[in-house]
mmCIF file of C-alpha atoms in Angstrom:
data_model
loop_
_atom_site.group_PDB
_atom_site.id
_atom_site.type_symbol
_atom_site.label_atom_id
_atom_site.label_comp_id
_atom_site.label_asym_id
_atom_site.label_seq_id
_atom_site.Cartn_x
_atom_site.Cartn_y
_atom_site.Cartn_z
ATOM 1 C CA ARG A 1 27.576 -8.899 25.441
ATOM 2 C CA SER A 2 24.578 -9.572 27.671
ATOM 3 C CA SER A 3 26.296 -7.903 30.684
ATOM 4 C CA ASP A 4 26.822 -4.643 28.744
ATOM 5 C CA LEU A 5 23.293 -4.802 27.371
ATOM 6 C CA GLY A 6 21.986 -5.329 30.900
ATOM 7 C CA LYS A 7 23.782 -2.199 32.121
ATOM 8 C CA GLU A 8 22.401 -0.146 29.238
ATOM 9 C CA GLN A 9 18.863 -1.408 29.808
ATOM 10 C CA ALA A 10 19.143 -0.916 33.582
ATOM 11 C CA ALA A 11 20.234 2.698 33.000
ATOM 12 C CA LEU A 12 17.326 3.254 30.602
ATOM 13 C CA TYR A 13 14.920 1.709 33.102
ATOM 14 C CA ALA A 14 16.237 3.930 35.931
ATOM 15 C CA LEU A 15 15.854 7.001 33.716
ATOM 16 C CA PHE A 16 12.183 6.406 32.913
ATOM 17 C CA LYS A 17 11.055 4.675 36.105
ATOM 18 C CA ASN A 18 8.459 6.826 37.856
ATOM 19 C CA ASN A 19 9.097 9.490 35.223
ATOM 20 C CA GLY A 20 6.202 9.454 32.805
ATOM 21 C CA SER A 21 2.997 7.619 32.226
ATOM 22 C CA ILE A 22 1.824 4.696 30.183
ATOM 23 C CA THR A 23 -1.696 3.474 29.516
ATOM 24 C CA LEU A 24 -3.147 0.345 28.028
ATOM 25 C CA GLN A 25 -3.977 2.484 24.996
ATOM 26 C CA ASP A 26 -0.241 2.896 24.348
ATOM 27 C CA LEU A 27 0.129 -0.856 23.987
ATOM 28 C CA VAL A 28 -3.027 -1.897 22.163
ATOM 29 C CA PRO A 29 -5.108 0.984 20.755
ATOM 30 C CA SER A 30 -8.727 0.907 21.839
ATOM 31 C CA SER A 31 -9.778 1.244 18.198
ATOM 32 C CA LEU A 32 -8.730 -2.364 17.590
ATOM 33 C CA GLY A 33 -11.319 -5.062 18.009
ATOM 34 C CA PRO A 34 -10.973 -8.095 20.273
ATOM 35 C CA PHE A 35 -8.177 -10.551 19.417
ATOM 36 C CA HIS A 36 -6.430 -8.235 16.931
ATOM 37 C CA PRO A 37 -2.712 -8.907 17.604
ATOM 38 C CA VAL A 38 -0.135 -6.194 18.174
ATOM 39 C CA TYR A 39 3.485 -7.295 17.967
ATOM 40 C CA PHE A 40 6.364 -6.002 20.062
ATOM 41 C CA ASP A 41 9.922 -6.881 19.084
ATOM 42 C CA GLY A 42 11.994 -7.290 22.212
ATOM 43 C CA VAL A 43 15.542 -7.757 23.429
ATOM 44 C CA ASN A 44 16.587 -8.649 26.968
ATOM 45 C CA ASN A 45 19.884 -9.131 28.808
ATOM 46 C CA ILE A 46 19.583 -12.907 29.189
ATOM 47 C CA PRO A 47 22.500 -14.761 27.499
ATOM 48 C CA PHE A 48 20.210 -17.108 25.555
ATOM 49 C CA PHE A 49 17.032 -16.262 23.626
ATOM 50 C CA SER A 50 17.724 -12.549 24.047
ATOM 51 C CA PHE A 51 15.536 -11.660 21.042
ATOM 52 C CA PHE A 52 11.847 -12.361 21.441
ATOM 53 C CA GLN A 53 8.388 -10.977 20.780
ATOM 54 C CA LYS A 54 5.454 -10.153 22.976
ATOM 55 C CA ILE A 55 2.181 -10.430 21.092
ATOM 56 C CA MET A 56 -0.690 -8.628 22.769
ATOM 57 C CA TYR A 57 -4.421 -8.435 22.087
ATOM 58 C CA ARG A 58 -7.612 -7.114 23.653
ATOM 59 C CA LEU A 59 -10.085 -9.470 25.249
ATOM 60 C CA PRO A 60 -13.843 -8.996 24.772
ATOM 61 C CA ASP A 61 -13.975 -7.225 28.162
ATOM 62 C CA ARG A 62 -11.405 -4.701 26.799
ATOM 63 C CA SER A 63 -8.591 -5.897 29.058
ATOM 64 C CA ILE A 64 -5.233 -6.788 27.479
ATOM 65 C CA ALA A 65 -3.439 -10.131 27.374
ATOM 66 C CA GLY A 66 -0.639 -11.689 25.375
ATOM 67 C CA PHE A 67 2.080 -14.298 25.159
ATOM 68 C CA ASN A 68 5.817 -14.608 24.474
ATOM 69 C CA GLU A 69 7.193 -15.795 21.158
ATOM 70 C CA CYS A 70 10.797 -16.992 21.135
ATOM 71 C CA GLY A 71 12.956 -19.896 20.038
ATOM 72 C CA ALA A 72 12.328 -21.737 23.315
ATOM 73 C CA ARG A 73 8.523 -21.594 23.242
ATOM 74 C CA TRP A 74 8.324 -25.285 22.304
ATOM 75 C CA LEU A 75 10.298 -26.027 25.474
ATOM 76 C CA VAL A 76 9.016 -23.585 28.121
ATOM 77 C CA GLY A 77 5.570 -22.776 26.763
ATOM 78 C CA PRO A 78 4.071 -19.525 25.488
ATOM 79 C CA GLY A 79 4.142 -17.662 28.803
ATOM 80 C CA TYR A 80 0.701 -16.064 28.627
ATOM 81 C CA PHE A 81 0.077 -12.945 30.704
ATOM 82 C CA THR A 82 -2.451 -10.243 31.422
ATOM 83 C CA ILE A 83 -1.715 -6.515 31.744
ATOM 84 C CA THR A 84 -3.027 -4.143 34.397
ATOM 85 C CA PRO A 85 -2.326 -0.425 34.843
ATOM 86 C CA ASP A 86 -0.307 0.819 37.816
ATOM 87 C CA PRO A 87 -1.105 4.582 37.858
ATOM 88 C CA PRO A 88 0.773 5.475 41.085
ATOM 89 C CA ARG A 89 4.044 4.414 39.456
ATOM 90 C CA GLY A 90 3.165 5.499 35.938
ATOM 91 C CA SER A 91 3.636 1.959 34.678
ATOM 92 C CA VAL A 92 1.714 -1.120 33.683
ATOM 93 C CA ILE A 93 2.224 -4.592 35.133
ATOM 94 C CA ILE A 94 2.713 -7.607 32.886
ATOM 95 C CA ASN A 95 1.270 -10.285 35.156
ATOM 96 C CA TYR A 96 2.245 -13.912 34.535
ATOM 97 C CA ARG A 97 0.335 -15.021 37.626
ATOM 98 C CA LYS A 98 -3.047 -14.188 36.113
ATOM 99 C CA LEU A 99 -3.739 -15.899 32.805
ATOM 100 C CA PRO A 100 -6.304 -14.811 30.208
ATOM 101 C CA HIS A 101 -9.387 -16.979 29.875
ATOM 102 C CA THR A 102 -9.271 -17.113 26.076
ATOM 103 C CA HIS A 103 -7.067 -16.321 23.080
ATOM 104 C CA PRO A 104 -7.282 -15.919 19.275
ATOM 105 C CA SER A 105 -7.998 -19.226 17.573
ATOM 106 C CA LEU A 106 -4.623 -19.438 15.819
ATOM 107 C CA PHE A 107 -2.570 -18.609 18.905
ATOM 108 C CA PRO A 108 -0.912 -21.379 20.967
ATOM 109 C CA ASP A 109 -2.920 -22.964 23.756
ATOM 110 C CA ILE A 110 -2.823 -21.321 27.163
ATOM 111 C CA GLN A 111 -0.606 -23.238 29.579
ATOM 112 C CA GLU A 112 0.018 -22.830 33.292
ATOM 113 C CA ASN A 113 3.120 -20.787 34.036
ATOM 114 C CA ASP A 114 4.064 -22.837 37.091
ATOM 115 C CA ALA A 115 4.058 -26.268 35.417
ATOM 116 C CA GLY A 116 6.849 -28.070 33.601
ATOM 117 C CA LEU A 117 9.885 -26.056 32.511
ATOM 118 C CA ALA A 118 7.750 -22.892 32.517
ATOM 119 C CA PHE A 119 8.142 -23.052 36.315
ATOM 120 C CA PHE A 120 11.752 -21.873 35.983
ATOM 121 C CA VAL A 121 10.910 -19.058 33.568
ATOM 122 C CA TYR A 122 7.458 -17.584 34.210
ATOM 123 C CA ARG A 123 6.433 -18.697 37.714
ATOM 124 C CA GLY A 124 5.477 -15.779 39.957
ATOM 125 C CA LEU A 125 6.771 -13.253 37.429
ATOM 126 C CA LEU A 126 5.678 -9.615 37.289
ATOM 127 C CA ASP A 127 7.164 -7.151 34.782
ATOM 128 C CA SER A 128 6.978 -3.401 35.360
ATOM 129 C CA LEU A 129 6.806 -1.609 32.010
ATOM 130 C CA TYR A 130 7.460 2.103 31.374
ATOM 131 C CA LYS A 131 7.049 4.217 28.261
ATOM 132 C CA VAL A 132 10.176 5.652 26.633
ATOM 133 C CA SER A 133 8.604 7.020 23.456
ATOM 134 C CA GLU A 134 5.633 6.391 21.192
ATOM 135 C CA HIS A 135 6.972 3.003 20.106
ATOM 136 C CA VAL A 136 9.576 2.094 22.721
ATOM 137 C CA PHE A 137 9.083 0.678 26.212
ATOM 138 C CA VAL A 138 11.468 -0.550 28.902
ATOM 139 C CA GLY A 139 10.752 -3.088 31.606
ATOM 140 C CA ALA A 140 12.201 -4.992 34.529
ATOM 141 C CA ALA A 141 11.193 -8.253 36.160
ATOM 142 C CA THR A 142 10.347 -9.251 39.723
ATOM 143 C CA ARG A 143 9.572 -12.698 41.074
ATOM 144 C CA ASP A 144 7.553 -13.181 44.248
ATOM 145 C CA GLY A 145 8.108 -9.507 45.070
ATOM 146 C CA LYS A 146 11.896 -9.656 44.690
ATOM 147 C CA PRO A 147 13.612 -7.654 41.915
ATOM 148 C CA LEU A 148 15.511 -9.690 39.327
ATOM 149 C CA PRO A 149 18.555 -8.450 37.366
ATOM 150 C CA ASN A 150 16.574 -8.896 34.166
ATOM 151 C CA TYR A 151 15.685 -5.971 31.922
ATOM 152 C CA PHE A 152 14.172 -5.731 28.462
ATOM 153 C CA VAL A 153 13.212 -3.232 25.798
ATOM 154 C CA LEU A 154 10.129 -3.532 23.579
ATOM 155 C CA VAL A 155 9.463 -1.813 20.245
ATOM 156 C CA ARG A 156 5.887 -1.764 19.028
ATOM 157 C CA ASP A 157 5.422 -2.881 15.429
ATOM 158 C CA ASP A 158 2.829 -0.525 13.974
ATOM 159 C CA SER A 159 2.426 -2.658 10.853
ATOM 160 C CA THR A 160 0.416 -5.075 12.981
ATOM 161 C CA ILE A 161 -1.893 -2.235 13.941
ATOM 162 C CA GLN A 162 -2.368 -0.932 10.412
ATOM 163 C CA ALA A 163 -2.667 -4.368 8.797
ATOM 164 C CA LYS A 164 -5.800 -6.314 9.556
ATOM 165 C CA ARG A 165 -4.383 -9.766 10.180
ATOM 166 C CA VAL A 166 -4.754 -12.353 12.890
ATOM 167 C CA LEU A 167 -1.396 -14.060 12.586
ATOM 168 C CA ASP A 168 1.624 -13.395 10.408
ATOM 169 C CA HIS A 169 4.525 -15.522 9.182
ATOM 170 C CA ARG A 170 6.604 -15.139 12.299
ATOM 171 C CA ILE A 171 4.637 -17.620 14.382
ATOM 172 C CA SER A 172 4.712 -20.063 11.471
ATOM 173 C CA TYR A 173 8.484 -19.648 11.233
ATOM 174 C CA THR A 174 8.859 -20.404 14.938
ATOM 175 C CA MET A 175 6.781 -23.564 14.653
ATOM 176 C CA ILE A 176 8.890 -24.695 11.685
ATOM 177 C CA ASP A 177 12.096 -23.896 13.565
ATOM 178 C CA SER A 178 10.888 -25.959 16.518
ATOM 179 C CA PHE A 179 10.240 -28.902 14.198
ATOM 180 C CA ILE A 180 13.725 -28.526 12.692
ATOM 181 C CA VAL A 181 15.324 -28.465 16.157
ATOM 182 C CA VAL A 182 13.530 -31.669 17.172
ATOM 183 C CA ALA A 183 14.533 -33.316 13.878
ATOM 184 C CA PHE A 184 18.171 -32.336 14.390
ATOM 185 C CA LEU A 185 18.072 -33.804 17.905
ATOM 186 C CA ILE A 186 16.833 -37.103 16.464
ATOM 187 C CA PHE A 187 19.431 -36.995 13.693
ATOM 188 C CA PHE A 188 22.168 -36.406 16.264
ATOM 189 C CA PHE A 189 21.061 -39.524 18.109
ATOM 190 C CA LEU A 190 21.049 -41.542 14.891
ATOM 191 C CA SER A 191 24.473 -40.245 13.846
ATOM 192 C CA PHE A 192 26.141 -40.609 17.213
ATOM 193 C CA PHE A 193 24.756 -44.062 17.954
ATOM 194 C CA LEU A 194 23.674 -45.877 14.800
ATOM 195 C CA ASP A 195 25.714 -44.416 11.941
ATOM 196 C CA TYR A 196 28.760 -44.887 14.145
ATOM 197 C CA THR A 197 28.039 -48.614 13.984
ATOM 198 C CA ASN A 198 28.565 -48.674 10.198
ATOM 199 C CA ALA A 199 31.413 -46.184 10.393
ATOM 200 C CA THR A 200 33.439 -48.540 12.616
ATOM 201 C CA ALA A 201 32.287 -51.870 11.120
ATOM 202 C CA PRO A 202 34.455 -53.713 8.547
ATOM 203 C CA VAL A 203 33.761 -53.237 4.840
ATOM 204 C CA GLY A 204 31.764 -56.153 3.487
ATOM 205 C CA GLY A 205 29.458 -56.667 6.423
ATOM 206 C CA PHE A 206 29.172 -57.341 10.119
ATOM 207 C CA ASN A 207 30.625 -60.420 11.755
ATOM 208 C CA GLN A 208 30.270 -61.781 15.259
ATOM 209 C CA GLU A 209 33.747 -60.633 16.257
ATOM 210 C CA SER A 210 33.130 -57.051 15.171
ATOM 211 C CA ILE A 211 29.827 -57.023 17.058
ATOM 212 C CA GLN A 212 31.167 -58.501 20.293
ATOM 213 C CA SER A 213 34.385 -56.487 20.394
ATOM 214 C CA ARG A 214 32.860 -53.006 20.096
ATOM 215 C CA SER A 215 32.365 -50.884 23.205
ATOM 216 C CA TRP A 216 30.102 -48.321 21.530
ATOM 217 C CA PRO A 217 27.187 -48.149 20.932
ATOM 218 C CA PRO A 218 25.819 -50.322 23.767
ATOM 219 C CA HIS A 219 25.332 -53.937 22.749
ATOM 220 C CA PHE A 220 21.525 -53.848 22.989
ATOM 221 C CA MET A 221 21.404 -50.874 20.598
ATOM 222 C CA VAL A 222 23.613 -52.693 18.097
ATOM 223 C CA GLN A 223 21.269 -55.686 18.223
ATOM 224 C CA MET A 224 18.238 -53.445 17.651
ATOM 225 C CA TYR A 225 20.021 -51.757 14.764
ATOM 226 C CA LEU A 226 20.904 -55.068 13.134
ATOM 227 C CA TRP A 227 17.294 -56.211 13.519
ATOM 228 C CA TRP A 228 16.152 -53.053 11.691
ATOM 229 C CA CYS A 229 18.694 -53.638 8.949
ATOM 230 C CA ARG A 230 17.501 -57.210 8.371
ATOM 231 C CA LYS A 231 13.858 -56.071 8.216
ATOM 232 C CA VAL A 232 14.241 -52.850 6.202
ATOM 233 C CA ASP A 233 17.774 -51.674 5.317
ATOM 234 C CA SER A 234 19.526 -54.883 4.301
ATOM 235 C CA MET A 235 22.047 -52.872 2.272
ATOM 236 C CA LEU A 236 23.537 -51.548 5.507
ATOM 237 C CA LEU A 237 24.386 -55.102 6.574
ATOM 238 C CA THR A 238 26.810 -55.424 3.645
ATOM 239 C CA ASN A 239 28.429 -52.070 4.567
ATOM 240 C CA PRO A 240 30.058 -51.268 1.210
ATOM 241 C CA VAL A 241 32.891 -48.741 1.100
ATOM 242 C CA TRP A 242 30.683 -45.830 0.099
ATOM 243 C CA VAL A 243 28.216 -46.546 2.950
ATOM 244 C CA LYS A 244 31.070 -46.766 5.459
ATOM 245 C CA SER A 245 32.498 -43.471 4.142
ATOM 246 C CA LEU A 246 29.164 -41.653 4.393
ATOM 247 C CA SER A 247 28.587 -43.135 7.861
ATOM 248 C CA CYS A 248 31.934 -41.655 8.929
ATOM 249 C CA LEU A 249 30.801 -38.292 7.549
ATOM 250 C CA SER A 250 27.551 -38.571 9.483
ATOM 251 C CA SER A 251 29.172 -39.607 12.771
ATOM 252 C CA PHE A 252 32.146 -37.265 12.851
ATOM 253 C CA VAL A 253 30.945 -34.233 10.868
ATOM 254 C CA PHE A 254 27.154 -34.129 10.869
ATOM 255 C CA ALA A 255 26.732 -35.111 14.537
ATOM 256 C CA PRO A 256 28.540 -32.020 15.892
ATOM 257 C CA PHE A 257 26.925 -29.934 13.141
ATOM 258 C CA TYR A 258 23.469 -30.840 14.475
ATOM 259 C CA LEU A 259 24.341 -29.503 17.929
ATOM 260 C CA ILE A 260 25.788 -26.302 16.469
ATOM 261 C CA ALA A 261 22.713 -25.843 14.258
ATOM 262 C CA ILE A 262 20.370 -26.375 17.197
ATOM 263 C CA TYR A 263 22.202 -23.695 19.171
ATOM 264 C CA ALA A 264 22.143 -21.316 16.193
ATOM 265 C CA ILE A 265 18.421 -21.792 15.558
ATOM 266 C CA LEU A 266 17.458 -21.400 19.215
ATOM 267 C CA THR A 267 19.536 -18.235 19.521
ATOM 268 C CA ARG A 268 18.538 -16.967 16.047
ATOM 269 C CA ARG A 269 22.024 -16.741 14.522
ATOM 270 C CA ASN A 270 21.980 -15.859 10.839
ATOM 271 C CA TRP A 271 25.505 -17.208 10.252
ATOM 272 C CA ILE A 272 24.096 -20.760 10.241
ATOM 273 C CA LYS A 273 22.202 -20.066 6.992
ATOM 274 C CA ASN A 274 24.850 -21.127 4.453
ATOM 275 C CA TRP A 275 25.890 -24.148 6.502
ATOM 276 C CA ILE A 276 22.322 -25.438 6.637
ATOM 277 C CA ILE A 277 21.856 -24.846 2.898
ATOM 278 C CA MET A 278 25.023 -26.856 2.186
ATOM 279 C CA TYR A 279 23.848 -29.594 4.541
ATOM 280 C CA ALA A 280 20.428 -29.724 2.856
ATOM 281 C CA ALA A 281 22.014 -30.055 -0.596
ATOM 282 C CA ILE A 282 24.216 -32.916 0.620
ATOM 283 C CA LEU A 283 21.218 -34.552 2.281
ATOM 284 C CA LEU A 284 19.211 -34.447 -0.963
ATOM 285 C CA VAL A 285 21.935 -36.175 -2.959
ATOM 286 C CA VAL A 286 23.070 -38.704 -0.348
ATOM 287 C CA ARG A 287 19.594 -39.862 0.647
ATOM 288 C CA TYR A 288 18.611 -40.190 -3.006
ATOM 289 C CA LEU A 289 21.586 -42.528 -3.524
ATOM 290 C CA PHE A 290 20.586 -44.517 -0.451
ATOM 291 C CA LEU A 291 17.003 -44.744 -1.701
ATOM 292 C CA VAL A 292 17.950 -45.998 -5.171
ATOM 293 C CA GLU A 293 20.447 -48.516 -3.804
ATOM 294 C CA SER A 294 18.047 -49.752 -1.116
ATOM 295 C CA VAL A 295 15.192 -50.319 -3.547
ATOM 296 C CA SER A 296 16.962 -51.623 -6.657
ATOM 297 C CA GLY A 297 20.588 -52.260 -5.693
ATOM 298 C CA LEU A 298 22.519 -55.463 -5.014
ATOM 299 C CA SER A 299 20.877 -55.879 -1.591
ATOM 300 C CA PRO A 300 17.305 -54.601 -2.053
ATOM 301 C CA SER A 301 15.164 -53.876 0.984
ATOM 302 C CA PRO A 302 12.693 -56.599 2.034
ATOM 303 C CA ASN A 303 10.262 -53.771 2.859
ATOM 304 C CA PRO A 304 10.563 -51.220 0.015
ATOM 305 C CA THR A 305 7.452 -49.281 1.090
ATOM 306 C CA LEU A 306 8.879 -48.472 4.501
ATOM 307 C CA CYS A 307 12.259 -47.804 2.956
ATOM 308 C CA ILE A 308 10.797 -45.318 0.473
ATOM 309 C CA ALA A 309 8.842 -43.604 3.253
ATOM 310 C CA ARG A 310 11.978 -43.282 5.358
ATOM 311 C CA PHE A 311 14.205 -41.794 2.687
ATOM 312 C CA GLY A 312 11.312 -39.757 1.319
ATOM 313 C CA PHE A 313 11.101 -38.015 4.688
ATOM 314 C CA TYR A 314 14.768 -37.038 4.431
ATOM 315 C CA GLN A 315 14.170 -35.621 0.940
ATOM 316 C CA ALA A 316 11.173 -33.607 2.117
ATOM 317 C CA PHE A 317 13.107 -32.378 5.163
ATOM 318 C CA ALA A 318 15.962 -31.181 2.948
ATOM 319 C CA VAL A 319 13.490 -29.212 0.795
ATOM 320 C CA LEU A 320 11.998 -27.685 3.966
ATOM 321 C CA LEU A 321 15.471 -26.556 5.078
ATOM 322 C CA LEU A 322 16.173 -24.948 1.715
ATOM 323 C CA TRP A 323 12.829 -23.143 1.786
ATOM 324 C CA ARG A 324 13.300 -21.937 5.368
ATOM 325 C CA PHE A 325 16.905 -20.747 5.114
ATOM 326 C CA TRP A 326 17.109 -19.494 1.531
ATOM 327 C CA GLY A 327 16.282 -15.915 2.544
ATOM 328 C CA VAL A 328 18.919 -13.249 2.998
ATOM 329 C CA ARG A 329 18.524 -13.200 6.794
ATOM 330 C CA PRO A 330 16.415 -16.156 7.941
ATOM 331 C CA PHE A 331 16.136 -14.815 11.484
ATOM 332 C CA SER A 332 15.481 -11.207 10.588
ATOM 333 C CA ARG A 333 12.919 -9.543 12.787
ATOM 334 C CA ASN A 334 11.378 -8.240 9.547
ATOM 335 C CA GLN A 335 10.146 -11.691 8.526
ATOM 336 C CA GLY A 336 6.633 -10.448 9.167
ATOM 337 C CA HIS A 337 7.283 -7.324 7.056
ATOM 338 C CA SER A 338 7.762 -5.216 10.151
ATOM 339 C CA THR A 339 8.079 -1.472 9.806
ATOM 340 C CA ALA A 340 8.857 -0.879 13.483
ATOM 341 C CA PRO A 341 12.029 0.984 14.456
ATOM 342 C CA LYS A 342 15.028 -1.284 14.863
ATOM 343 C CA LEU A 343 16.710 -1.839 18.223
ATOM 344 C CA LYS A 344 20.318 -0.723 18.043
ATOM 345 C CA ARG A 345 23.231 -1.210 20.351
ATOM 346 C CA HIS A 346 25.963 1.386 20.626
#
């Protein structure tokens, strides 16, 4: 639980606060050239997005900067920071108020920490970081000079020091996961609003009574949907039994699944793996049937090119899901072949 983890991290922070020393060399060795990334796997006591990474690098002037990698980066931004030593306290300060002036070419763009949703996460934030051991560090956050009940532990991944690489798979995975989350949000909208229209319409097609009598979706959305069907997906207007059945599956099973999957991806839950693989397999088969029927069935599409492009996207998305989640632990912190010590809870 996050409350227990917070107590453990607070105790660790109290133990090493003002009791030791840390230098910039402990974070990013001076032997590394500018822009060589060093990864830190982290865990905090926040209920959501508790696992994250801080990716640090040296600037040409030898100072250190970095950003935060987590499942919410697409929403709150990368949270860039600079790091300055604090010798009197034996700590270093992770400063979100002062942004670096540049970054490695493959890193995300630098964004202001007091704009958009980043305002609620990074604005005015200062982290005090202390050294626990050669690889392990503990920190606590303050905002505008006031301590926050937020603690975190970082473990340096030495594989990113030994390996000469600019960016590893983990950032790519996060970008793909962000795309999947956005796609699932769109699919939820389509299932909850549009597929519900076919799920509750009579078999054989729409009639004026069935359109006027429905209370959901809103009437204007139904009219837009019917316009799309006449222009592209004319098969949906006939609403055969198998389409109605699959629309029911989409509205009442897939719609809640999308929300659960979004939560699982954002919080990096490995238990979603098999469910997403099953969903992707169903998506491949079902959308192939829709494609064949829409192009060469009893009610062929008046715009087959657009129809093929639409269902082709679903096929490609299903393949992407299978590729992303086929691994043993899709959200393992070893996706980048990390050899850093693992964080354990007792």
